mmCIF file of C-alpha atoms and ligand atoms in Angstrom:
data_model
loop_
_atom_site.group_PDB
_atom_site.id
_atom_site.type_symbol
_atom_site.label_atom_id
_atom_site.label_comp_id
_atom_site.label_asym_id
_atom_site.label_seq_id
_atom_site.Cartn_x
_atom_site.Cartn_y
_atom_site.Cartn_z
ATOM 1 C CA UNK A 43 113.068 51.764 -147.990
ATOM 2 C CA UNK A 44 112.492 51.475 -151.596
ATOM 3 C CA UNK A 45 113.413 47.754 -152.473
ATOM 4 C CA UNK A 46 111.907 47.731 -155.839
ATOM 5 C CA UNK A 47 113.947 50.690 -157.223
ATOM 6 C CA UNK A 48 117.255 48.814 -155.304
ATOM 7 C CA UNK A 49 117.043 45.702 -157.285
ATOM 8 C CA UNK A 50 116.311 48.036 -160.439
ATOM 9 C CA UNK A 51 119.607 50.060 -159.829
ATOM 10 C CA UNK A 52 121.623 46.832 -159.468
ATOM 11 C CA UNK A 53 120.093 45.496 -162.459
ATOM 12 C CA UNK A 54 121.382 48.314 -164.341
ATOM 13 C CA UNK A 55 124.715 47.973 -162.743
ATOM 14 C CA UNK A 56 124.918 44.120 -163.836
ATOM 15 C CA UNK A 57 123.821 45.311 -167.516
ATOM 16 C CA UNK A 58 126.705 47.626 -167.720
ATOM 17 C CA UNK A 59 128.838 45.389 -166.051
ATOM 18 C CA UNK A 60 127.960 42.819 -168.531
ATOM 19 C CA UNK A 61 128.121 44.929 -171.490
ATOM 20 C CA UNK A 62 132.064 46.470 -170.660
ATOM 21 C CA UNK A 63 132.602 42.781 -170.416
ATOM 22 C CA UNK A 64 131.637 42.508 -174.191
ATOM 23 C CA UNK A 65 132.436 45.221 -175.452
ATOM 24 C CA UNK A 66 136.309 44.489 -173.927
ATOM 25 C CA UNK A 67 135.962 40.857 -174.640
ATOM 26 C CA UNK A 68 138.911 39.339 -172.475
ATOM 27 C CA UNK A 69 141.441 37.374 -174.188
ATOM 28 C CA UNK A 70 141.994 33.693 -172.419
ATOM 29 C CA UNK A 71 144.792 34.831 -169.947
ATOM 30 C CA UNK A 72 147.059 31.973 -169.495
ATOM 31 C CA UNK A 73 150.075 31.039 -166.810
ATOM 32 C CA UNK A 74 152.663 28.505 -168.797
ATOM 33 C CA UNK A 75 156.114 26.808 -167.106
ATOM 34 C CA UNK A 76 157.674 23.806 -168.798
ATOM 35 C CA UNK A 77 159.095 21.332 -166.522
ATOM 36 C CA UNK A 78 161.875 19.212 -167.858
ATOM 37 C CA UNK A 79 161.400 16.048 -165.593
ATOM 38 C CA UNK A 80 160.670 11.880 -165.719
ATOM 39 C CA UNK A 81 162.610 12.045 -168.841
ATOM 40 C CA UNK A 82 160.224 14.488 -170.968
ATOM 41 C CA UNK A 83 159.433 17.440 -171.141
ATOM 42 C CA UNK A 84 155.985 18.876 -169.416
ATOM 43 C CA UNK A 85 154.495 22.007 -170.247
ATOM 44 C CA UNK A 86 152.062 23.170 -167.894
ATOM 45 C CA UNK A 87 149.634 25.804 -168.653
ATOM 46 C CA UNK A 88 147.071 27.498 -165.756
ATOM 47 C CA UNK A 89 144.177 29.703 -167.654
ATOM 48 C CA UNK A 90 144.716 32.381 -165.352
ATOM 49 C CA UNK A 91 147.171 35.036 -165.213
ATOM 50 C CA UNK A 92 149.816 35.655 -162.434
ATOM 51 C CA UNK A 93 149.595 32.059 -161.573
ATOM 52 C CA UNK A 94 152.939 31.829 -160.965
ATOM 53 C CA UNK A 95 152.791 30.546 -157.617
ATOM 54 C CA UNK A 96 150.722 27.624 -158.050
ATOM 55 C CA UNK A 97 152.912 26.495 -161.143
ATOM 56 C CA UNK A 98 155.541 26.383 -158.424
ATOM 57 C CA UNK A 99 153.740 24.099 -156.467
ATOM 58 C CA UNK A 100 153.025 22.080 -159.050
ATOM 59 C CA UNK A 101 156.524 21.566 -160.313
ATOM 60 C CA UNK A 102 157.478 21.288 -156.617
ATOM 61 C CA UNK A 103 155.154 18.516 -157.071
ATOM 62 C CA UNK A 104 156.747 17.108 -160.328
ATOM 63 C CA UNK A 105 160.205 17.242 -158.650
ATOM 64 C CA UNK A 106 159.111 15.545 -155.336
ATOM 65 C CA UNK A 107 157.361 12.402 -157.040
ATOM 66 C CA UNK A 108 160.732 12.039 -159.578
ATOM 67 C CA UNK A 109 162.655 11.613 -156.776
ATOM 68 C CA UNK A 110 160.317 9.065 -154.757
ATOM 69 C CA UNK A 111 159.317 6.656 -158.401
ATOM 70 C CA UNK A 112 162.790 7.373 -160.454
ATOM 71 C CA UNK A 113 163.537 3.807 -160.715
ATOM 72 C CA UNK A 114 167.763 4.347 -161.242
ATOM 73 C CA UNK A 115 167.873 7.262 -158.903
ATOM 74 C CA UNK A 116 170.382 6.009 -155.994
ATOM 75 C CA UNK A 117 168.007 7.554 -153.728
ATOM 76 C CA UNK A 118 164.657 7.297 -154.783
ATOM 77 C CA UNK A 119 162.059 4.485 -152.754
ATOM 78 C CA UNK A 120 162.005 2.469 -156.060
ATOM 79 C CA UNK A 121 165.616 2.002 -155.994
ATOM 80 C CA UNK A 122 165.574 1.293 -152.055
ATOM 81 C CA UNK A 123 163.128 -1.762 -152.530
ATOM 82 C CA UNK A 124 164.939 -2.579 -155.715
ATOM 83 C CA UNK A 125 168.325 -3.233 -153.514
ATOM 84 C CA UNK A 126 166.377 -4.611 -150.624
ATOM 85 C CA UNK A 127 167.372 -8.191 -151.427
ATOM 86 C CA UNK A 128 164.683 -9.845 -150.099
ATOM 87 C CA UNK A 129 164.716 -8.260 -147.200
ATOM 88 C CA UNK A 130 161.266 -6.427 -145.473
ATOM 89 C CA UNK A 131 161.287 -2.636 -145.975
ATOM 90 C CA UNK A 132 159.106 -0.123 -144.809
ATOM 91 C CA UNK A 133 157.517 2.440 -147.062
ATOM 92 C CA UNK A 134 156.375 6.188 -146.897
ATOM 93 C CA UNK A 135 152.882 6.383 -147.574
ATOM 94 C CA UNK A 136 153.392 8.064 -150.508
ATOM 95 C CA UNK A 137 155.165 5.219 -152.165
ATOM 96 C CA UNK A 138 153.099 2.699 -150.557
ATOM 97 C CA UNK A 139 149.870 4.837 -152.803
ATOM 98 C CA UNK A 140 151.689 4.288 -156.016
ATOM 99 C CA UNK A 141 152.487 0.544 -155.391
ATOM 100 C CA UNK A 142 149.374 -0.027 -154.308
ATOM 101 C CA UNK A 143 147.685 1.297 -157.632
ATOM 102 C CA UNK A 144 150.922 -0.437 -159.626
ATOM 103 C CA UNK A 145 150.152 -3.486 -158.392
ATOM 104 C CA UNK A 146 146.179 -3.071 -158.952
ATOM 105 C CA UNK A 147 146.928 -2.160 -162.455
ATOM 106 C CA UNK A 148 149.064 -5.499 -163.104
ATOM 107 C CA UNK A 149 146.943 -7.588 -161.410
ATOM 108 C CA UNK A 150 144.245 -6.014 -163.681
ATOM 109 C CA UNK A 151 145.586 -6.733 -166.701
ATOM 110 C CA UNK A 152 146.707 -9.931 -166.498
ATOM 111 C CA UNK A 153 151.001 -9.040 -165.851
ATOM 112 C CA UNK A 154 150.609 -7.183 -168.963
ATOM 113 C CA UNK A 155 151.661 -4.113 -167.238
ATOM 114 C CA UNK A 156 154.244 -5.803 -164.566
ATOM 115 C CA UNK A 157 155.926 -3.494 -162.429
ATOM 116 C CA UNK A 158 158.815 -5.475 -161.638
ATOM 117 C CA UNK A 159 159.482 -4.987 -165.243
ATOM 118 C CA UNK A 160 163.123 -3.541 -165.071
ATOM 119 C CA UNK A 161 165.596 -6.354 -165.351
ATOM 120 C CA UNK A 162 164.278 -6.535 -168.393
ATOM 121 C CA UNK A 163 164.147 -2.533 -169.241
ATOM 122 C CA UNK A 164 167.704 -2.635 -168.049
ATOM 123 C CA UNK A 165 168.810 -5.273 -170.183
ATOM 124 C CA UNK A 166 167.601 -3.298 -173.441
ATOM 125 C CA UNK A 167 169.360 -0.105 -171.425
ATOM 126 C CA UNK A 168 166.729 2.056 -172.097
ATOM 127 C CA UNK A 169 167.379 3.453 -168.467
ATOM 128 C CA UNK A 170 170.888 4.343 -169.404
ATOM 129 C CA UNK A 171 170.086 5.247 -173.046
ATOM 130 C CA UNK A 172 173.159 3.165 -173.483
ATOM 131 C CA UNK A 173 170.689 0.818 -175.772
ATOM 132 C CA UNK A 174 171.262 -2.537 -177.012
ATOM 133 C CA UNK A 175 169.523 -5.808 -178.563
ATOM 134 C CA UNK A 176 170.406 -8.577 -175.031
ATOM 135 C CA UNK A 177 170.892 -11.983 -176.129
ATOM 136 C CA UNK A 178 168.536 -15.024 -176.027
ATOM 137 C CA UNK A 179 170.224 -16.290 -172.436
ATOM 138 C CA UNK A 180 170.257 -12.571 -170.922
ATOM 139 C CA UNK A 181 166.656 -12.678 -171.715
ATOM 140 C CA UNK A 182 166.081 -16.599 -170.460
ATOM 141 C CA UNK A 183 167.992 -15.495 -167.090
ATOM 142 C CA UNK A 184 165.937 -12.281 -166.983
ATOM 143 C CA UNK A 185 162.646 -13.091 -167.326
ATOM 144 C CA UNK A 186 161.506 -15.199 -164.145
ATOM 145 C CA UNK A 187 162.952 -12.306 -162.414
ATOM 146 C CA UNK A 188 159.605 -10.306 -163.882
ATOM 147 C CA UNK A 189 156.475 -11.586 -162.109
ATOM 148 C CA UNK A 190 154.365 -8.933 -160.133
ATOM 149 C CA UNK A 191 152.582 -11.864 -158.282
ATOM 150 C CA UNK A 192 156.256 -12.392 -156.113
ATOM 151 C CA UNK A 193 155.839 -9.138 -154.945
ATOM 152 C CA UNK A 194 154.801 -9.324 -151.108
ATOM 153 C CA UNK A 195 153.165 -6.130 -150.169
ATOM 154 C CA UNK A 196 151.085 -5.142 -146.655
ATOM 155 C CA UNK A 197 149.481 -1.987 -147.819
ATOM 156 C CA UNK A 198 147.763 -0.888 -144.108
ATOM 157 C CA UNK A 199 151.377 -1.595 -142.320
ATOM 158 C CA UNK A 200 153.123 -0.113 -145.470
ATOM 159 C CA UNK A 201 155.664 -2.787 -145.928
ATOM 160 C CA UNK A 202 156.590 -4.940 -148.991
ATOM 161 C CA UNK A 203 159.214 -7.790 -149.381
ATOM 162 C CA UNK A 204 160.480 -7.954 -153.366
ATOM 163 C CA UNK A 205 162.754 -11.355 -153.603
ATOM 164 C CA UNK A 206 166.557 -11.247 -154.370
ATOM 165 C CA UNK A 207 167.051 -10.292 -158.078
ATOM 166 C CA UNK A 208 164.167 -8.429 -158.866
ATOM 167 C CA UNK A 209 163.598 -5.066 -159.554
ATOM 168 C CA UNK A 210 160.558 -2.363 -159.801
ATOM 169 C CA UNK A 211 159.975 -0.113 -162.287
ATOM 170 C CA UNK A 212 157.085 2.518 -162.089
ATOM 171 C CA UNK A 213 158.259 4.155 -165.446
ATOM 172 C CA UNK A 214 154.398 3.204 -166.906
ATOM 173 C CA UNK A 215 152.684 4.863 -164.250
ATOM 174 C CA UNK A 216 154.621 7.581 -162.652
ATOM 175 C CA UNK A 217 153.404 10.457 -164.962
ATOM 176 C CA UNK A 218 149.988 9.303 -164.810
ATOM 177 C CA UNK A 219 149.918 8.977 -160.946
ATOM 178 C CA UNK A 220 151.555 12.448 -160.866
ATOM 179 C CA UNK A 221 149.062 13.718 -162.993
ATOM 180 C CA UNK A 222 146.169 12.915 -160.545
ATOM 181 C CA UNK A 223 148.212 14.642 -158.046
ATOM 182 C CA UNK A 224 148.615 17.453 -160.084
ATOM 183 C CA UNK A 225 144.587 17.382 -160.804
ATOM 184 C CA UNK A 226 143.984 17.694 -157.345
ATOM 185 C CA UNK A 227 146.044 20.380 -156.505
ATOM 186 C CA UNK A 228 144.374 22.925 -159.203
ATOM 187 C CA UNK A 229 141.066 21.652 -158.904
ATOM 188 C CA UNK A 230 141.370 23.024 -155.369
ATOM 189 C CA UNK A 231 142.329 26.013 -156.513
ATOM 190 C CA UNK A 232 139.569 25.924 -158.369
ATOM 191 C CA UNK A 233 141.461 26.978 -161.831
ATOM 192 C CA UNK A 234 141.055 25.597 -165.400
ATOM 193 C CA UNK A 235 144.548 23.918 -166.349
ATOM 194 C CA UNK A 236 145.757 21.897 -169.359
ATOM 195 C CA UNK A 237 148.980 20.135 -168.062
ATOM 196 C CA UNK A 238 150.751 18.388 -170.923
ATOM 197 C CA UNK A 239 152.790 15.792 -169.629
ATOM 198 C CA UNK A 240 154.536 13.967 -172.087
ATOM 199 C CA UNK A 241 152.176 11.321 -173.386
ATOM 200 C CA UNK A 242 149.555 12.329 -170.876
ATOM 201 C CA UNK A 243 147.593 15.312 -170.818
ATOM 202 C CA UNK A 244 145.610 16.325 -167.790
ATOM 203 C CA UNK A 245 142.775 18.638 -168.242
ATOM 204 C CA UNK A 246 141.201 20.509 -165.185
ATOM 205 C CA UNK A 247 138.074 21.953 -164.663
ATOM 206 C CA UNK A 248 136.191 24.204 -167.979
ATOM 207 C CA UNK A 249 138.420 26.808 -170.512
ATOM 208 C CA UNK A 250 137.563 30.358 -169.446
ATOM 209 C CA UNK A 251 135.438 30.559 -172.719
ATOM 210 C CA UNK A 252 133.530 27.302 -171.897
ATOM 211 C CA UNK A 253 134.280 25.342 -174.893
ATOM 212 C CA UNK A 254 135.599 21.832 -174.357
ATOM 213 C CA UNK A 255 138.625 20.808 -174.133
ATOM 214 C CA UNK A 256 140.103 20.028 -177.876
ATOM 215 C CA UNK A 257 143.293 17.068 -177.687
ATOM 216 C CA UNK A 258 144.447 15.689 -180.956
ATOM 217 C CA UNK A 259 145.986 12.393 -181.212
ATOM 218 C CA UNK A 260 148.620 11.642 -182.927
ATOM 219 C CA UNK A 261 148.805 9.655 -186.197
ATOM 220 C CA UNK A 262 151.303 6.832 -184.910
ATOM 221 C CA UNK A 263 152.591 6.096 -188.703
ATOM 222 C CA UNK A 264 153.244 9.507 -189.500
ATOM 223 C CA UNK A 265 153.630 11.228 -185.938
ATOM 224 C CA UNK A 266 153.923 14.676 -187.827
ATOM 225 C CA UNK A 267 150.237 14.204 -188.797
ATOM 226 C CA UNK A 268 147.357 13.534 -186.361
ATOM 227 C CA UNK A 269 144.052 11.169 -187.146
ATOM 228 C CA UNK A 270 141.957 12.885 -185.322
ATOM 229 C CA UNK A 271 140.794 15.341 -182.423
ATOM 230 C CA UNK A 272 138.862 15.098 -179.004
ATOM 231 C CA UNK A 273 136.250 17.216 -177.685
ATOM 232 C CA UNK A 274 136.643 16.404 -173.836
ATOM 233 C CA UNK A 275 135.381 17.602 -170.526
ATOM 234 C CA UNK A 276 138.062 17.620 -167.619
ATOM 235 C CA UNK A 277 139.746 14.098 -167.361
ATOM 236 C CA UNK A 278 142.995 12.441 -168.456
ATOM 237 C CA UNK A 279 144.213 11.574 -171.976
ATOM 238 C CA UNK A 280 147.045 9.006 -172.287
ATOM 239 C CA UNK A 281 148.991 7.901 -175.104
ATOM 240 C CA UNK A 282 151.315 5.114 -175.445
ATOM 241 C CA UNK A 283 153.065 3.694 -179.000
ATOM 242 C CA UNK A 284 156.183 2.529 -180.416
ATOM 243 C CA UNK A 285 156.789 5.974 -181.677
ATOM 244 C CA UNK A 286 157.493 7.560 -178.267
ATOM 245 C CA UNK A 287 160.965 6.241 -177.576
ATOM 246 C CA UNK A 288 163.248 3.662 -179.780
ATOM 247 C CA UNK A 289 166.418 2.567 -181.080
ATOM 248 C CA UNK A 290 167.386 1.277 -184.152
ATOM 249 C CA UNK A 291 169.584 -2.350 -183.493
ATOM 250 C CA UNK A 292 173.038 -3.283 -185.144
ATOM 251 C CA UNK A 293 170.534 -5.933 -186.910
ATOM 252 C CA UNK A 294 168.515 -2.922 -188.921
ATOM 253 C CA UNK A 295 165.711 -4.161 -186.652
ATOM 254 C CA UNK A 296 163.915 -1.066 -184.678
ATOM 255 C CA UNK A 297 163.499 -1.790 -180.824
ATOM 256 C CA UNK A 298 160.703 0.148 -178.873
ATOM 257 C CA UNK A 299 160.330 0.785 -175.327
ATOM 258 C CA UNK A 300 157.177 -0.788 -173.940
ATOM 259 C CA UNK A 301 158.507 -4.650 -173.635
ATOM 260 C CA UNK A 302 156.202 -7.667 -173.210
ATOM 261 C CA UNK A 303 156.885 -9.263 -169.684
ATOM 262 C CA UNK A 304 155.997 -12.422 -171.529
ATOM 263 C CA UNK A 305 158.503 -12.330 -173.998
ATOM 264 C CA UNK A 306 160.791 -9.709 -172.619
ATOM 265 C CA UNK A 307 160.867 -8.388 -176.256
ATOM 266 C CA UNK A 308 159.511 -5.076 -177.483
ATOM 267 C CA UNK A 309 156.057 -5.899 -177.573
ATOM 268 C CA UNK A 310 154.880 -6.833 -181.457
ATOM 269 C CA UNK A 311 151.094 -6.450 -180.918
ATOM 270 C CA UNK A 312 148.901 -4.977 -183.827
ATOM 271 C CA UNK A 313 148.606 -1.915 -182.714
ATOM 272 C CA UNK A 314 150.555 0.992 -183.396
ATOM 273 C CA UNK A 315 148.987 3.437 -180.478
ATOM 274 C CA UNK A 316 146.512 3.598 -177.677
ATOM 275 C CA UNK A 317 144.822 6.593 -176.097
ATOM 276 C CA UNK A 318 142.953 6.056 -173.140
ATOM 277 C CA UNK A 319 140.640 8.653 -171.483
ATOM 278 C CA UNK A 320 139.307 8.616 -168.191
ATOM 279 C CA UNK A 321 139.028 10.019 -164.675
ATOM 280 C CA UNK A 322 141.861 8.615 -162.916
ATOM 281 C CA UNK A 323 145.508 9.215 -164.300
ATOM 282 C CA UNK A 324 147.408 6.694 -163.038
ATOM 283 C CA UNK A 325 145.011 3.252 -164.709
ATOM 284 C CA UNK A 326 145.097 5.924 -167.631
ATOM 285 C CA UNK A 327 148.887 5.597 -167.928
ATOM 286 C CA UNK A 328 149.202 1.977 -166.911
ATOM 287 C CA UNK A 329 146.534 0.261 -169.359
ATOM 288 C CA UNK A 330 147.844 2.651 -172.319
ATOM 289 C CA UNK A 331 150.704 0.661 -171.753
ATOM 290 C CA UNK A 332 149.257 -2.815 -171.171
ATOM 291 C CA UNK A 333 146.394 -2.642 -174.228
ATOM 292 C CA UNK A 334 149.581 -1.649 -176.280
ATOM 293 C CA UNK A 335 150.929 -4.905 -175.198
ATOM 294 C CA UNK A 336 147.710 -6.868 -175.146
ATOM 295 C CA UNK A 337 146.815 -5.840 -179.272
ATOM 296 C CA UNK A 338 142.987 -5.092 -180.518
ATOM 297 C CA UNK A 339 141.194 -8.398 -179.542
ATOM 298 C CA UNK A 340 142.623 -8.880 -175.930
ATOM 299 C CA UNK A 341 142.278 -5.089 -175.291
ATOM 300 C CA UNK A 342 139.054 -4.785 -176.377
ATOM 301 C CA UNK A 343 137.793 -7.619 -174.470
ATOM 302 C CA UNK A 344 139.355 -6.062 -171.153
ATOM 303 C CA UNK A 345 137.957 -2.565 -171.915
ATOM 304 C CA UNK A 346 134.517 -4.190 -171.885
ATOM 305 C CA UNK A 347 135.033 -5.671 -168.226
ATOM 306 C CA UNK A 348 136.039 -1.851 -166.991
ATOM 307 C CA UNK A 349 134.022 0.619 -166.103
ATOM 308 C CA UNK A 350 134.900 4.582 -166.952
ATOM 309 C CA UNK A 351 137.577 4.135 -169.867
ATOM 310 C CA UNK A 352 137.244 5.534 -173.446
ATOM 311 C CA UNK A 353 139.975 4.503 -175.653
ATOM 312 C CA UNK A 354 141.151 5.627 -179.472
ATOM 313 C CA UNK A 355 143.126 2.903 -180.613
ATOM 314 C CA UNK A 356 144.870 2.858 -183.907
ATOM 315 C CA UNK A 357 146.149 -0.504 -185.702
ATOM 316 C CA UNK A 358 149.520 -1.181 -187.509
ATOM 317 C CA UNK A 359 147.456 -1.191 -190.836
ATOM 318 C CA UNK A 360 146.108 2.456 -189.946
ATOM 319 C CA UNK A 361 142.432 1.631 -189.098
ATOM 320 C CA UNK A 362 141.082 3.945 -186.129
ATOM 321 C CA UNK A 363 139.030 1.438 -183.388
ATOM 322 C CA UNK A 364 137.035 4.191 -181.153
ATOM 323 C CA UNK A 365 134.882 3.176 -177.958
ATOM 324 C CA UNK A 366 130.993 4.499 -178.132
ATOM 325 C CA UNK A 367 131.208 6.804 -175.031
ATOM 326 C CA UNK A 368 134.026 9.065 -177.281
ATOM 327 C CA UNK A 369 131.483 8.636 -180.354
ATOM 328 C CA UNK A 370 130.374 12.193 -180.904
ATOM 329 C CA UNK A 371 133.348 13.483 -179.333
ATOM 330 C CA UNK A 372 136.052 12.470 -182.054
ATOM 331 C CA UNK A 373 136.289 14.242 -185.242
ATOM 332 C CA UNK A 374 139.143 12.695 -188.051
ATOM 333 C CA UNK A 375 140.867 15.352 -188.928
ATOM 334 C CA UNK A 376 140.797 16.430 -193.108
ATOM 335 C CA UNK A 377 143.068 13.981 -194.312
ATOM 336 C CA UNK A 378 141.815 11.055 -192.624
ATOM 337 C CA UNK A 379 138.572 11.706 -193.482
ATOM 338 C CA UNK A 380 138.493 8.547 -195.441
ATOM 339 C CA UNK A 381 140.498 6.061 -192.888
ATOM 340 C CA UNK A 382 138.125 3.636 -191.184
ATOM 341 C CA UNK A 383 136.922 3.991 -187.989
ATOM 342 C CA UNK A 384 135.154 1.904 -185.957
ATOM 343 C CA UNK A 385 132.604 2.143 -182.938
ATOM 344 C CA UNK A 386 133.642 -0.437 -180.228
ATOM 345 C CA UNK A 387 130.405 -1.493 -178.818
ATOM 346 C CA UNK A 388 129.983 -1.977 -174.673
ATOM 347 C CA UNK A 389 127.937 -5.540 -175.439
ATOM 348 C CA UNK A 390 129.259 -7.733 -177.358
ATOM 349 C CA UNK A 391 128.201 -7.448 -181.062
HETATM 350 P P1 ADP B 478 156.092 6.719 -171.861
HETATM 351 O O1 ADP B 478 156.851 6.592 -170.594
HETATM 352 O O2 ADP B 478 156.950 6.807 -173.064
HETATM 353 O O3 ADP B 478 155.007 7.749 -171.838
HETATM 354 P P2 ADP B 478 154.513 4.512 -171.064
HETATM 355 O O4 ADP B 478 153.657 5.251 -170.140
HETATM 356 O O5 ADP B 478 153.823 3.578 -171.974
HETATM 357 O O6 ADP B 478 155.340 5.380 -172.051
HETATM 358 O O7 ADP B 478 155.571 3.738 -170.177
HETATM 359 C C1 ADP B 478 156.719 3.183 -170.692
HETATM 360 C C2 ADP B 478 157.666 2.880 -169.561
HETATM 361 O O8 ADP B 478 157.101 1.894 -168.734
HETATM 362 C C3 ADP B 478 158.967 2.291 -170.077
HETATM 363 O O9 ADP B 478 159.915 3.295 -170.228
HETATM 364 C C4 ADP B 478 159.345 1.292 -168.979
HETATM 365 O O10 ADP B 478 160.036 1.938 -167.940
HETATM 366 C C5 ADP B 478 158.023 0.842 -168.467
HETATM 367 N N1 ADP B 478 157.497 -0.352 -169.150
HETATM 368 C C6 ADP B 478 157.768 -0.864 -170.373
HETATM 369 N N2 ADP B 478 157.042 -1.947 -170.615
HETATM 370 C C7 ADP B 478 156.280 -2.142 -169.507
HETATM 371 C C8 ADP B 478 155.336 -3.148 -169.130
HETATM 372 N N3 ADP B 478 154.966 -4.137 -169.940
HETATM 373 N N4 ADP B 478 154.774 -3.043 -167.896
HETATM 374 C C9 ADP B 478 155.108 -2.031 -167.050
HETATM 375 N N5 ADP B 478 155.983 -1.075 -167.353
HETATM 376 C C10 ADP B 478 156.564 -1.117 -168.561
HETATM 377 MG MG1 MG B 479 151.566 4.361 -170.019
#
C-alpha cells in the first residue's frame, strides 16, 4: 500500500476536475413554470435543470391550497364555514393550520388584518370584479359582521363556530401560507428556488453561483420604476400597496383593495407600500397587509414588539422608512439616489 502517492493521485484528479469546471464555467441552469392561480399569476423558477417534476408538485401544491382557502369557491373549506350559519363544523387539518395562523395574525395586529373581512370585500365586489362604491347603510349593516374576536375556534379538536352573517376571507394570507408550503417542499429537495408569487416572493436555499438573492421593490408612485433593491439570504419578501389591484368609482374617486375593518373603506393610511421580509410566509403576507392599514407610526411601533421582521416601507409623499437589520442590504436604485431614507431603529430613538 502506498497511501501517500493515493491521496496525491486524487489530488490531481480534484485539480483537473476543478479546472474543466472553470475552464467550462456552467451557466445557472434553471427549471421555470408559471402558474396562473389565487388570482395572479406565479412564476416559479427551480435553479436546476430537468426539474420538471418537482415544479409539478409544487403547482399540485398551488392548485390544492386554491381550492381549500378560495373564499367564493362553492367548494372550498372557506366557503363551507362561511355558509355554516352558526352552526359547529369540523375542519381538515389543513384548514384548521391556516386559521389557526389567520387568527394569530389578527389577534396580532390589533383586527387590522381581520379575517372575517369579506362582507365587506364583497360589498366593494372585488371577489366578483363586478366593483362598486356600497353605500353608507351597506357599510353600517356590514361592518359588525367583521370582528375576528366572534370567531369560535378549538384548534386541537379542529372545530370552529363563525355566527350567522359572517364570512371568512383568507385572501391576505393564502399566498403567503402557500409559500411556506412551497419552501418546505424544495428545501427538502434540497434545491435553490426563487418562486415569485404575485406580491410575494419566496427564496430557497443559495443561487448556484452563491451570490445573494437580489429582489427589487417596487416604486409604489410610479410602479414602472423601482426605489430600490435587496440583497437577501433565503426568506420571504412580501409586498402589499394600493397599486396591486383597484378601481376607479363613478365619483372619479380611486378604490383599492386592502379595506380597513374599522372603517370598511379602502384603507387611507400614509403609506403607499409595505415590504416585509422574514422567515415565515404566511405573518409575511398578513402584516404587509395590516402595517398598510395601520400607516408609519402604528406600524412602526408594532414592528418593534416583533421579533424576525425587516420591513421597506414607502410613504404617500415618497420617503423610503427601512428597518436596521435590512441596513446594508438595501441599495436605492440610480434615480432615487437622492429620495430619503430612513433607518428605523429597534429602541426607541
Ligand atoms: P394581494 O392579494 O393583492 O397580494 P394582500 O396580500 O395585501 O394583497 O391581500 C389582499 C386581500 O386580502 C384582499 O384581496 C382581500 O381579500 C383581503 N383583505 C383586504 N383587506 C384586508 C384586511 N384588512 N384584513 C384581512 N384581509 C384583507
Ligand atoms: Mg398581504
Amino acid at each position: 500500500m502506498k497511501p501517500v502517492k493515493m491521496t496525491g493521485l486524487l489530488l490531481l484528479l480534484c485539480l483537473l476536475l476543478t479546472q474543466a469546471g472553470c475552464a467550462a464555467r456552467p451557466q445557472m441552469q434553471t427549471s421555470v413554470l408559471v402558474v396562473f392561480a389565487m388570482d395572479t399569476s406565479m412564476t416559479l423558477t427551480i435553479y436546476e435543470k430537468d426539474a420538471e417534476g418537482l415544479l409539478s408538485d409544487c403547482e399540485q401544491l398551488i392548485i390544492q391550497m386554491n381550492r381549500l382557502l378560495n373564499a367564493h369557491a362553492q367548494r372550498s373549506e372557506t366557503y363551507a364555514l362561511s355558509q355554516s350559519n352558526g352552526e359547529p363544523v369540523v375542519l381538515s387539518a389543513a384548514f384548521a393550520e391556516v386559521l389557526a395562523q389567520a387568527l394569530y395574525a389578527s389577534e396580532l395586529t390589533g383586527g387590522a388584518f381581520d379575517l372575517t373581512i369579506y362582507p365587506l370585500v364583497s360589498l366593494w365586489g372585488f371577489p366578483s370584479d363586478e366593483y362598486r362604491v356600497p353605500t353608507a347603510a351597506e357599510l353600517a349593516a356590514a361592518l359588525p359582521l367583521v370582528d375576528y374576536t366572534q370567531l369560535q375556534f378549538n384548534e386541537a379538536e379542529c372545530t370552529a363556530v363563525l355566527p350567522p352573517g359572517m364570512r371568512v376571507d383568507l385572501g391576505g394570507i393564502a399566498k403567503g401560507y402557500t409559500g411556506d408550503l412551497l419552501y418546505d417542499t424544495l428545501q427538502a429537495a434540497g434545491v435553490a428556488a426563487l418562486l415569485d408569487l404575485g406580491g410575494g416572493i419566496v427564496l430557497v436555499g443559495q443561487k448556484p453561483d452563491k451570490t445573494p438573492w437580489r429582489i427589487a421593490v417596487r416604486d409604489p408612485l410610479n410602479t414602472s420604476k423601482h426605489v430600490g433593491v435587496l440583497s437577501l439570504e433565503e426568506g420571504f419578501v412580501q409586498t402589499s400597496g394600493a397599486y396591486e389591484r383597484y378601481f376607479e368609482g363613478e365619483d372619479g374617486v380611486v378604490y383599492h383593495h386592502i379595506l380597513d375593518p374599522k372603517t370598511g373603506y379602502p384603507s387611507e393610511g400614509d403609506l403607499a407600500s409595505v415590504t416585509v421580509i422574514g422567515r415565515q410566509g404566511a405573518l409575511c403576507d398578513a402584516l404587509s397587509t395590516a402595517f398598510f392599514v395601520l400607516g408609519l407610526e402604528e406600524s412602526v411601533r408594532l414592528w418593534r414588539t416583533l421579533e424576525g421582521f425587516e420591513l421597506v416601507l414607502v410613504t404617500k409623499n415618497g420617503d423610503v422608512y427601512i428597518t436596521e437589520g435590512i441596513r446594508d442590504r438595501f441599495t436605492p436604485t440610480d434615480n432615487y439616489t437622492d429620495t430619503n431614507v430612513s433607518v428605523l431603529t429597534r429602541s426607541v430613538p
